[in-house]
C-alpha cells in the first residue's frame, strides 16, 4: 500500500507541474539561475554573485613608471526565501472516489492555478515598484501616440545606462496594451515562436523590446532578465503524510500532499511551494505609468 500511495502522489505532482508552468508569464522572464544554489526551508538566503566592473587605464609608450593594477571585487545580492505559497482543499467522501484524471482537472488544476497566481502576484509587487518611482516615464491615456514616444524615451534611458539591446522586454498591463494597439506605429505579430502562456502573452517586438501582456502589471515595465530574480523551491516531503511527492522542471517546483483530516473526516489535498523575489539591478528596469 505504501508504494502504491507514493506512486499515486508522484502522478499527482507530475500532473501539476505542467499546469504551473503554463500559468506563469512574469516568472519566465526574470533571472532564475539562483534556484540551483537553494537548500533548506523558509528563511534561507540565496546569495547571487554580481560581477565586478573595471575601468581601463592608459599610459604612454615612453613611460617607464610602474603600471597601476586594480582588484576585481565581486559583490553578492541576497534573495530571501521568505514565503510559503499553498492551496489546501478538503475532499469529501464523494470527492475521494474521483480517479486521477478527474482529480487533476477538478481539484489539482484550480489549486495549481491559485499557487501560480500568487507567485505571479508576489513577483509583480516587486516589478511594479519601478512604475511607482519618481523617474518613471509618464504616458497619457488621452493620446495613444504618446505610448510609442514614451517607449522611445525608455530605450534612450537604457541606451545611456549601457544596457545591452539584446534581451530587452516590455511587460504591459491590459490598459497599456489597449493604448499601444491604437498607436499606428505598432504592428501586430501573429507568431512569436514561444510556447505556453508566454506565447499567449506575447504581443509584438518594437524598438528592440519584446512586448508581453500581464494582468499583474501596473502600467508597463521595461527590463532585462537580470533586473529581477525569482526563486521557487518545493518544500521537503513530511514523513507523516499518506501521499507526498515533489516535482521539478523548467525552473519550477511544487509539492503535493494527500492526507486525512480527522477533525473534519475528509481527505485533504495541499499544493505548495517556497519562493523569494528581489530586484537585482535597478538600472536594468524602467517603469512607465499611465496618467489621466
mmCIF file of C-alpha atoms in Angstrom:
data_model
loop_
_atom_site.group_PDB
_atom_site.id
_atom_site.type_symbol
_atom_site.label_atom_id
_atom_site.label_comp_id
_atom_site.label_asym_id
_atom_site.label_seq_id
_atom_site.Cartn_x
_atom_site.Cartn_y
_atom_site.Cartn_z
ATOM 1 C CA UNK A 1 0.000 0.000 0.000
ATOM 2 C CA UNK A 2 2.829 2.384 0.827
ATOM 3 C CA UNK A 3 4.455 2.014 -2.589
ATOM 4 C CA UNK A 4 1.097 2.484 -4.335
ATOM 5 C CA UNK A 5 0.425 5.641 -2.308
ATOM 6 C CA UNK A 6 3.791 7.156 -3.150
ATOM 7 C CA UNK A 7 3.410 6.393 -6.847
ATOM 8 C CA UNK A 8 -0.075 7.892 -6.874
ATOM 9 C CA UNK A 9 1.267 11.065 -5.283
ATOM 10 C CA UNK A 10 4.048 11.120 -7.866
ATOM 11 C CA UNK A 11 1.427 11.087 -10.608
ATOM 12 C CA UNK A 12 -0.362 13.973 -8.936
ATOM 13 C CA UNK A 13 2.833 16.025 -8.688
ATOM 14 C CA UNK A 14 3.899 15.372 -12.271
ATOM 15 C CA UNK A 15 0.419 16.280 -13.494
ATOM 16 C CA UNK A 16 0.502 19.508 -11.501
ATOM 17 C CA UNK A 17 3.855 20.757 -12.746
ATOM 18 C CA UNK A 18 2.859 21.395 -16.390
ATOM 19 C CA UNK A 19 -0.209 23.246 -15.129
ATOM 20 C CA UNK A 20 2.015 25.516 -13.045
ATOM 21 C CA UNK A 21 4.487 26.323 -15.827
ATOM 22 C CA UNK A 22 1.676 27.152 -18.251
ATOM 23 C CA UNK A 23 0.226 29.763 -15.895
ATOM 24 C CA UNK A 24 3.349 31.849 -15.255
ATOM 25 C CA UNK A 25 4.379 34.728 -17.504
ATOM 26 C CA UNK A 26 6.447 37.119 -15.366
ATOM 27 C CA UNK A 27 8.292 34.252 -13.693
ATOM 28 C CA UNK A 28 9.591 33.074 -17.042
ATOM 29 C CA UNK A 29 11.064 36.472 -17.940
ATOM 30 C CA UNK A 30 13.319 37.045 -14.927
ATOM 31 C CA UNK A 31 16.598 35.655 -13.587
ATOM 32 C CA UNK A 32 16.183 32.093 -12.279
ATOM 33 C CA UNK A 33 19.651 30.516 -12.002
ATOM 34 C CA UNK A 34 19.747 31.178 -8.265
ATOM 35 C CA UNK A 35 17.493 28.164 -7.728
ATOM 36 C CA UNK A 36 20.409 25.793 -8.247
ATOM 37 C CA UNK A 37 22.054 27.197 -5.118
ATOM 38 C CA UNK A 38 18.970 26.811 -2.902
ATOM 39 C CA UNK A 39 18.763 24.403 0.015
ATOM 40 C CA UNK A 40 16.815 24.417 3.227
ATOM 41 C CA UNK A 41 13.420 25.835 4.188
ATOM 42 C CA UNK A 42 11.669 29.142 4.670
ATOM 43 C CA UNK A 43 14.096 31.911 5.621
ATOM 44 C CA UNK A 44 17.028 30.561 3.610
ATOM 45 C CA UNK A 45 19.023 33.258 1.802
ATOM 46 C CA UNK A 46 20.413 32.677 -1.678
ATOM 47 C CA UNK A 47 23.382 34.920 -2.492
ATOM 48 C CA UNK A 48 23.640 35.762 -6.172
ATOM 49 C CA UNK A 49 27.058 36.832 -7.419
ATOM 50 C CA UNK A 50 27.288 40.263 -9.008
ATOM 51 C CA UNK A 51 30.257 40.517 -11.426
ATOM 52 C CA UNK A 52 32.807 43.180 -10.655
ATOM 53 C CA UNK A 53 33.460 46.079 -13.023
ATOM 54 C CA UNK A 54 36.792 47.605 -14.044
ATOM 55 C CA UNK A 55 37.885 50.770 -15.815
ATOM 56 C CA UNK A 56 40.819 50.571 -18.205
ATOM 57 C CA UNK A 57 43.875 52.742 -17.619
ATOM 58 C CA UNK A 58 46.350 54.148 -20.096
ATOM 59 C CA UNK A 59 49.988 55.118 -20.279
ATOM 60 C CA UNK A 60 52.350 56.482 -22.907
ATOM 61 C CA UNK A 61 54.783 54.434 -24.953
ATOM 62 C CA UNK A 62 57.770 56.206 -23.395
ATOM 63 C CA UNK A 63 56.573 55.904 -19.812
ATOM 64 C CA UNK A 64 58.905 53.747 -17.712
ATOM 65 C CA UNK A 65 56.968 54.131 -14.457
ATOM 66 C CA UNK A 66 55.271 51.070 -12.914
ATOM 67 C CA UNK A 67 51.744 50.437 -14.137
ATOM 68 C CA UNK A 68 48.728 50.640 -11.825
ATOM 69 C CA UNK A 69 46.960 47.387 -11.018
ATOM 70 C CA UNK A 70 43.351 47.020 -9.891
ATOM 71 C CA UNK A 71 41.414 44.418 -7.921
ATOM 72 C CA UNK A 72 38.227 42.820 -9.151
ATOM 73 C CA UNK A 73 35.638 42.922 -6.368
ATOM 74 C CA UNK A 74 32.558 40.772 -6.894
ATOM 75 C CA UNK A 75 29.505 41.591 -4.819
ATOM 76 C CA UNK A 76 26.528 39.464 -3.816
ATOM 77 C CA UNK A 77 22.802 40.176 -3.774
ATOM 78 C CA UNK A 78 20.690 38.172 -1.292
ATOM 79 C CA UNK A 79 17.363 36.619 -2.249
ATOM 80 C CA UNK A 80 15.309 35.827 0.837
ATOM 81 C CA UNK A 81 13.206 32.662 0.622
ATOM 82 C CA UNK A 82 10.514 34.031 2.900
ATOM 83 C CA UNK A 83 7.113 32.934 1.549
ATOM 84 C CA UNK A 84 5.334 29.577 1.631
ATOM 85 C CA UNK A 85 2.627 29.651 -1.039
ATOM 86 C CA UNK A 86 -0.058 26.985 -0.676
ATOM 87 C CA UNK A 87 -3.583 25.871 -1.543
ATOM 88 C CA UNK A 88 -5.372 23.427 0.764
ATOM 89 C CA UNK A 89 -8.651 21.694 -0.099
ATOM 90 C CA UNK A 90 -10.714 19.240 1.961
ATOM 91 C CA UNK A 91 -12.243 16.410 -0.075
ATOM 92 C CA UNK A 92 -15.487 14.742 0.979
ATOM 93 C CA UNK A 93 -16.145 11.012 0.808
ATOM 94 C CA UNK A 94 -17.720 11.581 -2.598
ATOM 95 C CA UNK A 95 -14.697 13.552 -3.798
ATOM 96 C CA UNK A 96 -12.298 10.765 -2.885
ATOM 97 C CA UNK A 97 -13.919 8.489 -5.465
ATOM 98 C CA UNK A 98 -12.534 10.616 -8.313
ATOM 99 C CA UNK A 99 -9.920 8.949 -10.475
ATOM 100 C CA UNK A 100 -6.550 10.571 -11.246
ATOM 101 C CA UNK A 101 -7.762 12.276 -14.437
ATOM 102 C CA UNK A 102 -10.768 13.833 -12.738
ATOM 103 C CA UNK A 103 -8.710 14.773 -9.718
ATOM 104 C CA UNK A 104 -6.254 16.656 -11.915
ATOM 105 C CA UNK A 105 -8.994 18.506 -13.761
ATOM 106 C CA UNK A 106 -11.375 19.256 -10.906
ATOM 107 C CA UNK A 107 -9.129 19.640 -7.845
ATOM 108 C CA UNK A 108 -5.471 19.901 -8.786
ATOM 109 C CA UNK A 109 -5.922 22.351 -11.653
ATOM 110 C CA UNK A 110 -7.663 25.026 -9.523
ATOM 111 C CA UNK A 111 -5.103 24.537 -6.757
ATOM 112 C CA UNK A 112 -2.141 24.934 -9.110
ATOM 113 C CA UNK A 113 -3.850 27.944 -10.699
ATOM 114 C CA UNK A 114 -4.144 29.556 -7.262
ATOM 115 C CA UNK A 115 -0.467 28.890 -6.456
ATOM 116 C CA UNK A 116 0.628 30.205 -9.847
ATOM 117 C CA UNK A 117 -1.443 33.374 -9.458
ATOM 118 C CA UNK A 118 0.087 34.015 -6.046
ATOM 119 C CA UNK A 119 3.633 33.533 -7.353
ATOM 120 C CA UNK A 120 2.904 35.967 -10.200
ATOM 121 C CA UNK A 121 1.309 38.467 -7.802
ATOM 122 C CA UNK A 122 4.298 38.450 -5.431
ATOM 123 C CA UNK A 123 6.752 38.878 -8.299
ATOM 124 C CA UNK A 124 4.565 41.636 -9.772
ATOM 125 C CA UNK A 125 4.703 43.560 -6.482
ATOM 126 C CA UNK A 126 8.485 43.773 -6.886
ATOM 127 C CA UNK A 127 8.341 44.628 -10.594
ATOM 128 C CA UNK A 128 5.602 47.249 -10.122
ATOM 129 C CA UNK A 129 7.863 49.251 -7.802
ATOM 130 C CA UNK A 130 9.524 50.603 -10.966
ATOM 131 C CA UNK A 131 6.291 52.226 -12.197
ATOM 132 C CA UNK A 132 5.810 53.943 -8.833
ATOM 133 C CA UNK A 133 9.231 55.621 -8.836
ATOM 134 C CA UNK A 134 9.533 59.358 -9.422
ATOM 135 C CA UNK A 135 11.674 58.699 -12.500
ATOM 136 C CA UNK A 136 9.065 56.527 -14.226
ATOM 137 C CA UNK A 137 8.108 57.653 -17.745
ATOM 138 C CA UNK A 138 4.557 59.054 -17.929
ATOM 139 C CA UNK A 139 2.133 58.137 -20.712
ATOM 140 C CA UNK A 140 -1.132 59.998 -21.283
ATOM 141 C CA UNK A 141 -4.279 57.889 -21.624
ATOM 142 C CA UNK A 142 -5.776 60.584 -23.843
ATOM 143 C CA UNK A 143 -3.113 60.323 -26.535
ATOM 144 C CA UNK A 144 -2.244 56.793 -27.770
ATOM 145 C CA UNK A 145 0.631 58.167 -29.873
ATOM 146 C CA UNK A 146 2.385 59.012 -26.594
ATOM 147 C CA UNK A 147 2.886 55.292 -25.975
ATOM 148 C CA UNK A 148 5.335 54.965 -28.853
ATOM 149 C CA UNK A 149 7.070 58.215 -27.900
ATOM 150 C CA UNK A 150 7.418 57.027 -24.297
ATOM 151 C CA UNK A 151 8.938 53.753 -25.441
ATOM 152 C CA UNK A 152 11.487 55.714 -27.480
ATOM 153 C CA UNK A 153 12.384 57.600 -24.279
ATOM 154 C CA UNK A 154 12.699 54.346 -22.333
ATOM 155 C CA UNK A 155 15.008 52.890 -24.984
ATOM 156 C CA UNK A 156 17.103 56.051 -24.750
ATOM 157 C CA UNK A 157 17.340 55.741 -20.963
ATOM 158 C CA UNK A 158 18.561 52.155 -21.250
ATOM 159 C CA UNK A 159 20.991 53.081 -24.033
ATOM 160 C CA UNK A 160 22.514 55.791 -21.834
ATOM 161 C CA UNK A 161 22.704 53.277 -18.995
ATOM 162 C CA UNK A 162 24.774 50.994 -21.257
ATOM 163 C CA UNK A 163 22.131 48.251 -21.059
ATOM 164 C CA UNK A 164 22.531 45.830 -23.950
ATOM 165 C CA UNK A 165 19.768 45.948 -26.546
ATOM 166 C CA UNK A 166 19.799 42.168 -26.589
ATOM 167 C CA UNK A 167 17.146 40.691 -24.300
ATOM 168 C CA UNK A 168 15.126 43.833 -23.607
ATOM 169 C CA UNK A 169 11.479 43.187 -22.683
ATOM 170 C CA UNK A 170 8.429 45.321 -22.028
ATOM 171 C CA UNK A 171 5.588 43.892 -19.928
ATOM 172 C CA UNK A 172 2.366 45.885 -20.221
ATOM 173 C CA UNK A 173 -0.980 45.906 -18.438
ATOM 174 C CA UNK A 174 -4.189 45.360 -20.448
ATOM 175 C CA UNK A 175 -4.885 49.114 -20.315
ATOM 176 C CA UNK A 176 -1.423 49.958 -21.557
ATOM 177 C CA UNK A 177 -1.716 47.339 -24.282
ATOM 178 C CA UNK A 178 -5.032 48.833 -25.426
ATOM 179 C CA UNK A 179 -3.352 52.215 -25.669
ATOM 180 C CA UNK A 180 -0.466 50.793 -27.696
ATOM 181 C CA UNK A 181 -2.767 48.912 -30.073
ATOM 182 C CA UNK A 182 -4.308 52.261 -31.004
ATOM 183 C CA UNK A 183 -0.871 53.570 -31.937
ATOM 184 C CA UNK A 184 -0.214 53.328 -35.709
ATOM 185 C CA UNK A 185 3.454 52.609 -35.004
ATOM 186 C CA UNK A 186 2.573 49.218 -33.527
ATOM 187 C CA UNK A 187 2.243 46.269 -35.929
ATOM 188 C CA UNK A 188 0.811 43.034 -34.538
ATOM 189 C CA UNK A 189 2.816 39.830 -34.955
ATOM 190 C CA UNK A 190 0.855 36.588 -35.300
ATOM 191 C CA UNK A 191 3.517 34.131 -34.128
ATOM 192 C CA UNK A 192 6.243 34.511 -31.562
ATOM 193 C CA UNK A 193 7.957 31.143 -31.556
ATOM 194 C CA UNK A 194 7.328 30.877 -27.804
ATOM 195 C CA UNK A 195 5.243 28.196 -26.095
ATOM 196 C CA UNK A 196 2.528 28.035 -23.464
ATOM 197 C CA UNK A 197 1.431 31.113 -21.553
ATOM 198 C CA UNK A 198 4.497 33.014 -22.722
ATOM 199 C CA UNK A 199 3.321 32.828 -26.328
ATOM 200 C CA UNK A 200 -0.232 33.758 -25.340
ATOM 201 C CA UNK A 201 1.092 36.859 -23.607
ATOM 202 C CA UNK A 202 3.434 37.839 -26.441
ATOM 203 C CA UNK A 203 2.243 40.887 -28.365
ATOM 204 C CA UNK A 204 4.931 42.278 -30.607
ATOM 205 C CA UNK A 205 8.529 43.402 -30.932
ATOM 206 C CA UNK A 206 9.064 47.131 -31.099
ATOM 207 C CA UNK A 207 12.163 49.335 -30.805
ATOM 208 C CA UNK A 208 14.210 46.338 -29.660
ATOM 209 C CA UNK A 209 11.709 45.318 -26.947
ATOM 210 C CA UNK A 210 9.807 42.044 -26.872
ATOM 211 C CA UNK A 211 6.400 43.070 -25.587
ATOM 212 C CA UNK A 212 4.305 40.852 -23.292
ATOM 213 C CA UNK A 213 0.985 41.379 -21.525
ATOM 214 C CA UNK A 214 0.287 40.594 -17.862
ATOM 215 C CA UNK A 215 -2.776 41.354 -15.749
ATOM 216 C CA UNK A 216 -0.483 41.683 -12.721
ATOM 217 C CA UNK A 217 1.480 44.683 -14.030
ATOM 218 C CA UNK A 218 0.576 48.324 -13.369
ATOM 219 C CA UNK A 219 1.205 50.477 -16.433
ATOM 220 C CA UNK A 220 4.298 48.915 -18.009
ATOM 221 C CA UNK A 221 7.856 47.975 -17.076
ATOM 222 C CA UNK A 222 10.824 47.657 -19.428
ATOM 223 C CA UNK A 223 13.630 45.426 -18.193
ATOM 224 C CA UNK A 224 16.160 42.731 -18.985
ATOM 225 C CA UNK A 225 16.218 39.291 -17.386
ATOM 226 C CA UNK A 226 18.941 40.342 -14.939
ATOM 227 C CA UNK A 227 16.802 43.103 -13.376
ATOM 228 C CA UNK A 228 14.752 40.791 -11.126
ATOM 229 C CA UNK A 229 15.156 37.361 -9.575
ATOM 230 C CA UNK A 230 12.590 34.728 -8.614
ATOM 231 C CA UNK A 231 13.459 31.625 -6.576
ATOM 232 C CA UNK A 232 10.914 28.806 -6.300
ATOM 233 C CA UNK A 233 11.524 25.523 -4.486
ATOM 234 C CA UNK A 234 9.345 22.642 -3.319
ATOM 235 C CA UNK A 235 9.262 22.150 0.462
ATOM 236 C CA UNK A 236 10.562 18.873 1.868
ATOM 237 C CA UNK A 237 8.208 15.885 1.985
ATOM 238 C CA UNK A 238 6.882 15.278 5.527
ATOM 239 C CA UNK A 239 7.249 11.782 6.953
ATOM 240 C CA UNK A 240 3.775 11.566 8.472
ATOM 241 C CA UNK A 241 1.501 12.008 5.445
ATOM 242 C CA UNK A 242 -0.076 9.280 3.348
ATOM 243 C CA UNK A 243 0.786 10.757 -0.067
ATOM 244 C CA UNK A 244 3.721 13.107 -0.639
ATOM 245 C CA UNK A 245 5.708 13.970 -3.759
ATOM 246 C CA UNK A 246 7.680 16.830 -5.262
ATOM 247 C CA UNK A 247 8.126 17.698 -8.923
ATOM 248 C CA UNK A 248 10.680 19.973 -10.527
ATOM 249 C CA UNK A 249 11.114 21.110 -14.119
ATOM 250 C CA UNK A 250 11.607 24.207 -16.264
ATOM 251 C CA UNK A 251 12.826 26.064 -13.177
ATOM 252 C CA UNK A 252 9.650 25.478 -11.166
ATOM 253 C CA UNK A 253 8.934 23.151 -8.294
ATOM 254 C CA UNK A 254 5.990 22.278 -6.077
ATOM 255 C CA UNK A 255 4.934 19.735 -3.505
ATOM 256 C CA UNK A 256 1.678 17.772 -3.480
ATOM 257 C CA UNK A 257 0.333 16.250 -0.247
ATOM 258 C CA UNK A 258 -2.668 13.959 0.295
ATOM 259 C CA UNK A 259 -3.657 13.192 3.862
ATOM 260 C CA UNK A 260 -6.685 12.550 6.083
ATOM 261 C CA UNK A 261 -8.072 15.360 8.229
ATOM 262 C CA UNK A 262 -9.513 13.708 11.354
ATOM 263 C CA UNK A 263 -11.143 16.938 12.574
ATOM 264 C CA UNK A 264 -13.418 17.127 9.510
ATOM 265 C CA UNK A 265 -13.358 13.442 8.462
ATOM 266 C CA UNK A 266 -12.187 14.416 4.974
ATOM 267 C CA UNK A 267 -9.193 13.846 2.764
ATOM 268 C CA UNK A 268 -7.028 16.912 2.287
ATOM 269 C CA UNK A 269 -5.103 17.971 -0.828
ATOM 270 C CA UNK A 270 -2.320 20.542 -0.435
ATOM 271 C CA UNK A 271 -0.223 22.074 -3.208
ATOM 272 C CA UNK A 272 2.587 24.364 -2.075
ATOM 273 C CA UNK A 273 5.949 25.909 -2.898
ATOM 274 C CA UNK A 274 8.572 28.186 -1.320
ATOM 275 C CA UNK A 275 9.507 31.414 -3.042
ATOM 276 C CA UNK A 276 11.511 34.625 -2.815
ATOM 277 C CA UNK A 277 11.848 37.657 -5.099
ATOM 278 C CA UNK A 278 14.191 40.617 -5.282
ATOM 279 C CA UNK A 279 15.405 43.389 -7.577
ATOM 280 C CA UNK A 280 18.926 42.600 -8.755
ATOM 281 C CA UNK A 281 19.722 45.786 -10.682
ATOM 282 C CA UNK A 282 17.500 48.897 -10.751
ATOM 283 C CA UNK A 283 19.474 50.240 -13.720
ATOM 284 C CA UNK A 284 18.132 47.393 -15.854
ATOM 285 C CA UNK A 285 14.466 48.323 -15.329
ATOM 286 C CA UNK A 286 12.435 51.396 -16.297
ATOM 287 C CA UNK A 287 8.797 51.888 -15.295
ATOM 288 C CA UNK A 288 6.051 53.524 -17.334
ATOM 289 C CA UNK A 289 2.916 54.865 -15.669
ATOM 290 C CA UNK A 290 -0.439 55.813 -17.175
ATOM 291 C CA UNK A 291 -1.741 59.266 -16.304
ATOM 292 C CA UNK A 292 -5.142 60.807 -16.966
#
